[in-house]
Coordinates of C-alpha atoms in Angstrom, one line a residue:
Chain A
X1 CA 14.8 13.9 299.7
X2 CA 11.2 13.2 298.8
X3 CA 10.3 11.7 302.2
X4 CA 11.8 14.7 304.1
X5 CA 9.9 17.0 301.8
X6 CA 6.7 15.2 302.4
X7 CA 7.3 15.2 306.2
X8 CA 7.8 19.0 306.1
X9 CA 4.8 19.5 303.9
X10 CA 2.7 17.8 306.5
X11 CA 4.1 20.0 309.3
X12 CA 4.4 23.4 307.6
X13 CA 2.5 25.4 305.1
X14 CA 4.1 26.7 301.9
X15 CA 5.2 29.8 303.8
X16 CA 7.1 27.9 306.4
X17 CA 4.5 28.5 309.1
X18 CA 3.8 25.5 311.2
X19 CA 0.3 24.0 311.0
X20 CA 0.3 22.9 314.6
X21 CA 2.7 24.7 316.9
X22 CA 1.6 28.1 318.1
X23 CA 3.5 31.0 316.6
X24 CA 4.8 34.1 318.3
X25 CA 6.1 37.6 317.2
X26 CA 9.6 36.5 316.3
X27 CA 8.4 33.4 314.3
X28 CA 5.6 35.3 312.5
X29 CA 8.0 38.1 311.6
X30 CA 10.4 35.6 310.3
X31 CA 7.7 34.0 308.2
X32 CA 6.6 37.3 306.8
X33 CA 10.2 38.3 306.1
X34 CA 10.7 35.1 304.2
X35 CA 7.6 35.8 302.2
X36 CA 8.9 39.2 301.4
X37 CA 12.2 37.8 300.3
X38 CA 10.6 35.1 298.2
X39 CA 8.3 37.6 296.6
Chain B
X1 CA 14.1 107.8 295.0
X2 CA 16.5 105.2 296.2
X3 CA 19.7 106.2 298.0
X4 CA 22.9 104.6 299.0
X5 CA 25.5 106.2 301.3
X6 CA 29.0 105.0 301.7
X7 CA 32.4 106.1 302.8
X8 CA 35.1 107.0 300.2
X9 CA 38.7 108.1 300.5
X10 CA 39.5 110.2 297.4
X11 CA 42.9 109.4 295.7
X12 CA 43.9 113.0 296.0
X13 CA 43.0 113.2 299.7
X14 CA 43.1 109.6 301.0
X15 CA 43.3 110.6 304.7
X16 CA 39.9 112.4 304.6
X17 CA 36.7 110.5 304.9
X18 CA 34.0 111.6 302.5
X19 CA 30.5 110.4 302.6
X20 CA 29.2 109.6 299.1
X21 CA 25.4 109.6 298.6
X22 CA 24.1 108.3 295.3
X23 CA 20.4 108.8 294.6
X24 CA 18.5 107.3 291.7
X25 CA 15.0 106.6 290.6
X26 CA 14.7 103.3 288.6
X27 CA 18.3 102.4 288.2
X28 CA 21.6 104.2 287.7
X29 CA 21.2 103.9 284.0
X30 CA 18.3 106.4 284.1
X31 CA 20.7 109.0 285.6
X32 CA 21.6 109.6 289.2
X33 CA 22.6 112.4 291.7
X34 CA 25.8 112.4 293.6
X35 CA 26.3 114.2 296.9
X36 CA 29.6 114.3 298.6
X37 CA 30.1 115.5 302.2
X38 CA 33.2 115.7 304.4
X39 CA 31.2 116.6 307.6
X40 CA 31.7 120.3 307.1
X41 CA 30.9 121.1 303.4
X42 CA 28.9 119.3 300.8
X43 CA 28.9 119.1 297.0
X44 CA 26.2 117.8 294.7
X45 CA 25.6 117.1 291.0
X46 CA 23.6 115.0 288.6
X47 CA 24.4 113.0 285.6
X48 CA 21.6 112.3 283.1
X49 CA 20.6 109.3 281.2
X50 CA 21.9 110.8 278.0
X51 CA 25.3 111.6 279.5
X52 CA 25.5 108.0 280.8
X53 CA 24.8 106.7 277.3
X54 CA 27.6 109.0 276.0
X55 CA 30.0 107.8 278.6
X56 CA 29.2 104.2 277.8
X57 CA 29.8 104.8 274.1
X58 CA 33.0 106.8 274.8
X59 CA 34.3 103.7 276.6
X60 CA 33.1 101.6 273.7
X61 CA 31.2 99.5 276.3
X62 CA 27.7 98.0 275.9
X63 CA 25.4 100.4 277.9
X64 CA 24.0 97.6 280.0
X65 CA 27.4 96.4 281.0
X66 CA 28.5 99.9 281.7
X67 CA 25.5 100.5 284.0
X68 CA 26.3 97.3 285.7
X69 CA 29.8 98.5 286.3
X70 CA 28.5 101.8 287.7
X71 CA 26.2 99.8 290.1
X72 CA 29.2 97.8 291.4
X73 CA 31.3 100.9 291.8
X74 CA 28.8 103.3 293.3
X75 CA 26.1 101.4 295.2
X76 CA 27.2 97.9 296.0
X77 CA 28.9 96.7 299.1
X78 CA 32.3 98.0 300.4
X79 CA 34.3 94.8 299.6
X80 CA 33.5 95.2 295.9
X81 CA 34.2 99.0 295.9
X82 CA 37.7 98.2 296.9
X83 CA 38.2 97.4 293.3
X84 CA 37.2 101.0 292.6
X85 CA 38.9 104.3 293.2
X86 CA 37.3 107.6 293.6
X87 CA 38.6 111.1 293.3
X88 CA 37.3 114.5 294.0
X89 CA 38.9 117.8 292.9
X90 CA 38.2 121.3 291.9
X91 CA 38.1 122.3 288.3
X92 CA 41.3 124.0 287.4
X93 CA 39.7 126.5 285.0
X94 CA 36.2 127.0 286.3
X95 CA 35.9 128.0 289.9
X96 CA 33.2 126.5 292.1
X97 CA 33.0 123.5 289.8
X98 CA 34.2 120.2 291.1
X99 CA 34.7 116.8 289.6
X100 CA 33.9 113.5 291.2
X101 CA 35.4 110.7 289.2
X102 CA 35.3 106.9 289.7
X103 CA 37.6 104.4 288.1
X104 CA 38.0 100.7 288.1
X105 CA 41.3 99.3 289.0
X106 CA 42.4 96.0 287.4
X107 CA 45.6 94.4 288.5
X108 CA 48.2 97.0 287.6
X109 CA 46.1 99.3 285.4
X110 CA 43.0 101.3 286.2
X111 CA 40.6 102.9 283.8
X112 CA 38.3 105.8 284.4
X113 CA 34.6 104.7 284.6
X114 CA 33.1 108.1 284.6
X115 CA 32.7 111.4 286.4
X116 CA 30.1 113.8 287.7
X117 CA 30.3 117.6 287.8
X118 CA 29.5 118.9 291.3
X119 CA 28.8 122.2 292.8
X120 CA 29.3 123.3 296.3
X121 CA 26.1 123.3 298.4
X122 CA 25.3 126.7 299.9
X123 CA 23.8 125.1 303.1
X124 CA 25.7 122.0 303.9
X125 CA 24.0 121.7 307.3
X126 CA 20.8 120.6 305.5
X127 CA 22.7 118.0 303.5
X128 CA 24.4 116.7 306.7
X129 CA 21.1 116.5 308.5
X130 CA 19.6 114.7 305.5
X131 CA 22.4 112.2 305.5
X132 CA 22.1 111.4 309.2
X133 CA 18.3 111.5 308.9
X134 CA 18.3 109.1 306.0
X135 CA 20.7 106.8 307.9
X136 CA 18.4 106.8 310.9
X137 CA 15.4 106.1 308.9
X138 CA 17.1 103.4 307.0
X139 CA 18.3 101.9 310.2
X140 CA 14.8 102.0 311.6
X141 CA 13.6 100.3 308.4
X142 CA 16.2 97.6 308.7
X143 CA 15.2 97.1 312.3
X144 CA 11.6 96.6 311.3
X145 CA 12.8 94.1 308.6
X146 CA 15.0 92.4 311.1
X147 CA 12.2 92.0 313.6
X148 CA 9.9 90.7 310.9
X149 CA 12.6 88.2 309.7
X150 CA 13.4 87.2 313.3
X151 CA 9.7 86.6 313.9
X152 CA 9.5 84.6 310.7
X153 CA 12.5 82.7 311.9
X154 CA 10.8 81.9 315.2
X155 CA 7.7 80.8 313.4
X156 CA 9.6 78.6 311.1
X157 CA 11.5 77.1 314.0
X158 CA 8.2 76.3 315.8
X159 CA 6.9 74.8 312.6
X160 CA 9.9 72.8 312.2
X161 CA 9.6 71.5 315.8
X162 CA 5.9 70.7 315.2
X163 CA 6.7 68.9 312.1
X164 CA 9.5 67.0 313.8
X165 CA 7.1 66.0 316.5
X166 CA 4.6 64.9 313.9
X167 CA 7.3 62.8 312.2
X168 CA 8.3 61.2 315.5
X169 CA 4.7 60.5 316.3
X170 CA 4.2 59.0 312.8
X171 CA 7.1 56.7 313.2
X172 CA 5.8 55.7 316.7
X173 CA 2.3 55.1 315.2
X174 CA 3.8 52.9 312.6
X175 CA 5.6 50.8 315.1
X176 CA 2.5 50.6 317.4
X177 CA 0.4 49.6 314.4
X178 CA 2.9 46.9 313.5
X179 CA 3.0 45.6 317.0
X180 CA -0.8 45.6 317.2
X181 CA -1.3 43.9 313.9
X182 CA 1.2 41.2 314.7
X183 CA -0.4 40.5 318.1
X184 CA -3.9 40.2 316.4
X185 CA -2.5 38.0 313.7
X186 CA -0.9 35.7 316.2
X187 CA -4.1 35.3 318.1
X188 CA -6.1 34.4 315.0
X189 CA -3.4 32.1 313.7
X190 CA -2.9 30.2 317.0
X191 CA -6.7 29.7 317.1
X192 CA -6.5 28.0 313.7
X193 CA -3.5 25.9 314.8
X194 CA -5.2 24.7 317.9
X195 CA -8.1 23.8 315.6
X196 CA -5.8 21.9 313.3
X197 CA -4.2 20.0 316.3
X198 CA -7.6 19.0 317.6
X199 CA -8.7 17.8 314.1
X200 CA -5.5 15.8 313.7
X201 CA -6.1 14.2 317.1
X202 CA -9.7 13.3 316.1
X203 CA -8.5 12.0 312.7
X204 CA -6.0 9.9 314.5
X205 CA -8.6 8.5 316.8
X206 CA -11.0 7.9 314.0
X207 CA -8.5 6.0 311.9
X208 CA -7.5 4.0 315.0
X209 CA -11.2 3.1 315.5
X210 CA -11.6 2.2 311.8
X211 CA -8.6 -0.1 312.0
X212 CA -9.9 -1.9 315.1
X213 CA -13.3 -2.3 313.5
X214 CA -11.7 -4.0 310.6
Chain C
X1 CA 30.6 101.0 324.1
X2 CA 27.0 100.9 322.9
X3 CA 25.4 103.8 321.1
X4 CA 22.0 104.9 320.1
X5 CA 21.3 107.9 317.8
X6 CA 17.9 109.4 317.5
X7 CA 16.3 112.7 316.4
X8 CA 15.0 115.1 319.0
X9 CA 13.2 118.5 318.7
X10 CA 14.1 120.6 321.8
X11 CA 11.1 122.3 323.5
X12 CA 12.9 125.6 323.2
X13 CA 13.7 125.1 319.5
X14 CA 11.1 122.7 318.2
X15 CA 11.6 123.5 314.5
X16 CA 15.3 122.4 314.6
X17 CA 16.2 118.8 314.3
X18 CA 19.0 117.7 316.6
X19 CA 20.6 114.4 316.6
X20 CA 21.0 112.9 320.0
X21 CA 23.7 110.2 320.5
X22 CA 23.8 108.4 323.8
X23 CA 26.7 106.2 324.5
X24 CA 27.1 103.8 327.4
X25 CA 29.1 100.8 328.5
X26 CA 27.0 98.2 330.5
X27 CA 23.7 100.1 330.9
X28 CA 22.6 103.7 331.4
X29 CA 22.8 103.2 335.2
X30 CA 26.6 103.0 335.0
X31 CA 26.7 106.5 333.5
X32 CA 26.5 107.6 329.9
X33 CA 27.7 110.3 327.4
X34 CA 25.4 112.5 325.5
X35 CA 26.3 114.1 322.2
X36 CA 24.0 116.6 320.5
X37 CA 24.5 117.8 316.9
X38 CA 22.5 120.1 314.7
X39 CA 24.4 119.3 311.6
X40 CA 26.7 122.3 312.1
X41 CA 27.8 122.3 315.7
X42 CA 28.0 119.7 318.4
X43 CA 27.9 119.5 322.2
X44 CA 28.9 116.7 324.5
X45 CA 28.8 115.8 328.1
X46 CA 28.8 112.8 330.5
X47 CA 26.8 111.9 333.5
X48 CA 28.4 109.5 336.0
X49 CA 27.0 106.6 337.9
X50 CA 27.1 108.6 341.1
X51 CA 25.3 111.5 339.6
X52 CA 22.6 109.2 338.4
X53 CA 22.2 107.8 341.9
X54 CA 21.9 111.3 343.2
X55 CA 19.2 112.2 340.6
X56 CA 17.3 109.0 341.4
X57 CA 17.3 109.9 345.1
X58 CA 16.4 113.5 344.4
X59 CA 13.4 112.2 342.6
X60 CA 12.7 109.8 345.4
X61 CA 12.6 107.0 342.8
X62 CA 14.0 103.5 343.2
X63 CA 17.3 103.6 341.3
X64 CA 16.5 100.6 339.1
X65 CA 13.1 102.1 338.2
X66 CA 14.8 105.5 337.5
X67 CA 17.4 103.8 335.2
X68 CA 14.5 102.0 333.4
X69 CA 12.8 105.4 332.8
X70 CA 16.1 106.7 331.4
X71 CA 16.3 103.8 329.0
X72 CA 12.9 104.4 327.8
X73 CA 13.4 108.2 327.4
X74 CA 16.9 108.1 325.8
X75 CA 17.5 104.9 323.9
X76 CA 14.3 103.2 323.2
X77 CA 12.2 103.5 320.0
X78 CA 10.7 106.7 318.8
X79 CA 7.1 105.8 319.6
X80 CA 7.9 105.5 323.3
X81 CA 10.0 108.7 323.2
X82 CA 6.9 110.6 322.2
X83 CA 6.1 110.4 325.9
X84 CA 9.3 112.3 326.6
X85 CA 10.4 115.9 326.0
X86 CA 13.9 117.2 325.6
X87 CA 15.3 120.6 325.9
X88 CA 18.7 122.1 325.2
X89 CA 19.8 125.6 326.3
X90 CA 22.8 127.6 327.2
X91 CA 23.5 128.1 330.9
X92 CA 22.4 131.7 331.8
X93 CA 25.3 132.3 334.1
X94 CA 28.2 130.2 332.9
X95 CA 29.1 130.8 329.3
X96 CA 29.9 127.8 327.0
X97 CA 28.0 125.5 329.4
X98 CA 24.8 124.0 328.1
X99 CA 22.1 121.9 329.6
X100 CA 20.4 119.0 327.9
X101 CA 17.4 118.0 329.9
X102 CA 14.8 115.2 329.5
X103 CA 11.4 115.0 331.1
X104 CA 8.5 112.6 331.0
X105 CA 5.1 114.0 330.2
X106 CA 2.1 112.3 331.7
X107 CA -1.4 113.4 330.8
X108 CA -1.4 117.0 331.7
X109 CA 1.7 117.2 333.8
X110 CA 5.4 116.5 333.0
X111 CA 8.2 116.1 335.4
X112 CA 11.9 116.5 334.8
X113 CA 13.8 113.2 334.6
X114 CA 17.3 114.5 334.6
X115 CA 19.8 116.6 332.7
X116 CA 23.4 116.5 331.5
X117 CA 25.8 119.4 331.4
X118 CA 27.3 119.7 327.8
X119 CA 30.2 121.6 326.4
X120 CA 30.6 122.8 322.8
X121 CA 32.8 120.5 320.8
X122 CA 35.7 122.4 319.2
X123 CA 35.7 120.3 316.1
X124 CA 32.1 119.3 315.2
X125 CA 33.2 117.9 311.8
X126 CA 34.7 114.9 313.6
X127 CA 31.5 114.4 315.6
X128 CA 29.4 114.6 312.4
X129 CA 31.6 112.2 310.7
X130 CA 31.5 109.8 313.6
X131 CA 27.7 110.0 313.7
X132 CA 27.4 109.3 310.0
X133 CA 30.1 106.7 310.2
X134 CA 28.4 104.9 313.1
X135 CA 25.1 104.9 311.2
X136 CA 26.8 103.4 308.2
X137 CA 28.5 100.7 310.2
X138 CA 25.3 99.9 312.1
X139 CA 23.4 99.7 308.8
X140 CA 26.0 97.4 307.5
X141 CA 25.8 95.3 310.7
X142 CA 22.0 95.1 310.4
X143 CA 22.4 94.1 306.8
X144 CA 24.7 91.3 307.7
X145 CA 22.3 90.2 310.5
X146 CA 19.4 90.4 308.1
X147 CA 21.2 88.3 305.5
X148 CA 22.1 85.8 308.1
X149 CA 18.6 85.4 309.4
X150 CA 17.2 85.4 305.8
X151 CA 19.6 82.5 305.0
X152 CA 18.6 80.8 308.2
X153 CA 14.9 81.2 307.2
X154 CA 15.7 79.7 303.8
X155 CA 17.5 76.8 305.4
X156 CA 14.6 76.3 307.8
X157 CA 12.1 76.4 305.0
X158 CA 14.1 73.8 303.1
X159 CA 14.3 71.7 306.2
X160 CA 10.6 72.1 306.7
X161 CA 9.9 70.9 303.2
X162 CA 12.3 67.9 303.6
X163 CA 10.6 67.1 306.9
X164 CA 7.2 67.5 305.3
X165 CA 8.3 65.1 302.6
X166 CA 9.6 62.6 305.2
X167 CA 6.3 62.9 307.0
X168 CA 4.3 62.2 303.8
X169 CA 6.6 59.3 303.1
X170 CA 6.3 58.0 306.6
X171 CA 2.5 58.0 306.4
X172 CA 2.8 56.2 303.0
X173 CA 5.2 53.7 304.5
X174 CA 2.7 53.1 307.3
X175 CA -0.1 52.5 304.9
X176 CA 2.0 50.2 302.7
X177 CA 3.2 48.3 305.7
X178 CA -0.3 47.8 306.8
X179 CA -1.3 46.6 303.4
X180 CA 1.7 44.3 303.2
X181 CA 1.1 42.7 306.6
X182 CA -2.5 42.1 305.9
X183 CA -1.8 40.5 302.6
X184 CA 0.8 38.2 304.1
X185 CA -1.4 37.4 307.0
X186 CA -4.2 36.5 304.7
X187 CA -1.9 34.1 302.8
X188 CA -0.8 32.4 305.9
X189 CA -4.2 32.3 307.4
X190 CA -5.7 30.8 304.3
X191 CA -3.2 28.1 304.3
X192 CA -4.4 27.1 307.8
X193 CA -7.9 27.2 306.7
X194 CA -7.3 25.0 303.7
X195 CA -5.5 22.6 306.1
X196 CA -8.5 22.6 308.4
X197 CA -10.8 21.9 305.4
X198 CA -8.7 19.0 304.3
X199 CA -8.5 17.6 307.8
X200 CA -12.2 17.9 308.2
X201 CA -12.6 16.1 304.9
X202 CA -10.3 13.3 306.0
X203 CA -12.0 13.0 309.3
X204 CA -15.4 12.8 307.7
X205 CA -14.1 10.0 305.4
X206 CA -12.4 8.2 308.3
X207 CA -15.6 8.3 310.3
X208 CA -17.6 7.1 307.3
X209 CA -15.2 4.2 306.9
X210 CA -15.4 3.3 310.6
X211 CA -19.2 3.3 310.4
X212 CA -19.2 1.0 307.4
X213 CA -16.7 -1.3 309.0
X214 CA -19.1 -1.6 312.0

């Protein structure tokens, strides 16, 4: 729903990477993999 | 002059091994010399380019195809020659003239491919020595070729190993590069995230302060 | 039974080519058979393991070293044999007995390595046929070996090409991977930066609002 969407938009960027919580190898790989799939 | 030596067992004397030497310049079509030897005596004769053309036309065969058949019969490998029969006999009318003939056998029929008139060699010892000598030289030549090819083989094997090593290394480099990039990206990104957290904290405080001031 | 055939020119009859066939089982040290042929006649004889030991001790040479010398003299390649002389002569006292001797020549001195007693072969034709036959078989064997190694070389060459292609591809993949990772990282990083910019903007506004409220 819109509110959930907004909530996530606040927490994550459009690639699914969190603005605030530190990332690690697995998460970053995951983000990049998603970017690849979306592309 | 190229030569080929092989064993034959004449139809009229199948138990005796004869050594057939065929010698030619460019190819059999330009004429060739046949030498037969049974280890004790020797016979030799030549067929010319013209005679070959005549034999081809007698057989109503295209000359090229005929020459091709001759090659198979006389100078190619033993397996193939099993499709060919040879015979060797003295001329019934003219003494000291011999006929060496070769025929191709198809399933249940065989047809004569050609023949060469031979004469007995006065000094077979020389022919025998030549045969053995040629074999020795040819063997030595093959040895040299063998050695060269073996060396080439070794070189190629080494190259292959080197290349394989390079490929392994390249895959490893790729993986290391990926690891390295990821670790650098993570450092930079986490810096930015920590910055964002701090800014959010400050924004929260600022808004709180603004609210209290109001 | 291994064999080696080579040409020799006996010291006592240097103009005549003889074919020397040496046949052995494990190595020359276990004894060997010598067959000599001049294209017309043949002689053969055997020297036993015991006789070889005796010859080595007569020469006060270590047996292994002596056998090594025999190998070089009798069955190794022609260049080497140029250091060795051979001779062949009928026994002065005993008819139908012949001696085949081999010696090593050093600079200006040569010393006798050994000799084998030979007898004339009653049917030299068979020996001649065997010699030629062995050569033909050996040639055929070398041909097969040659072909096999040639094929092997071709296969290795193809493999090498494939490997080379893989390597090129691997280098390309590495470069593409690097490019791809950087471009993704830039996207994600820029998102963080834009977030930082927006937070900084909001913080500035909040602080401005707080200041005005005061």
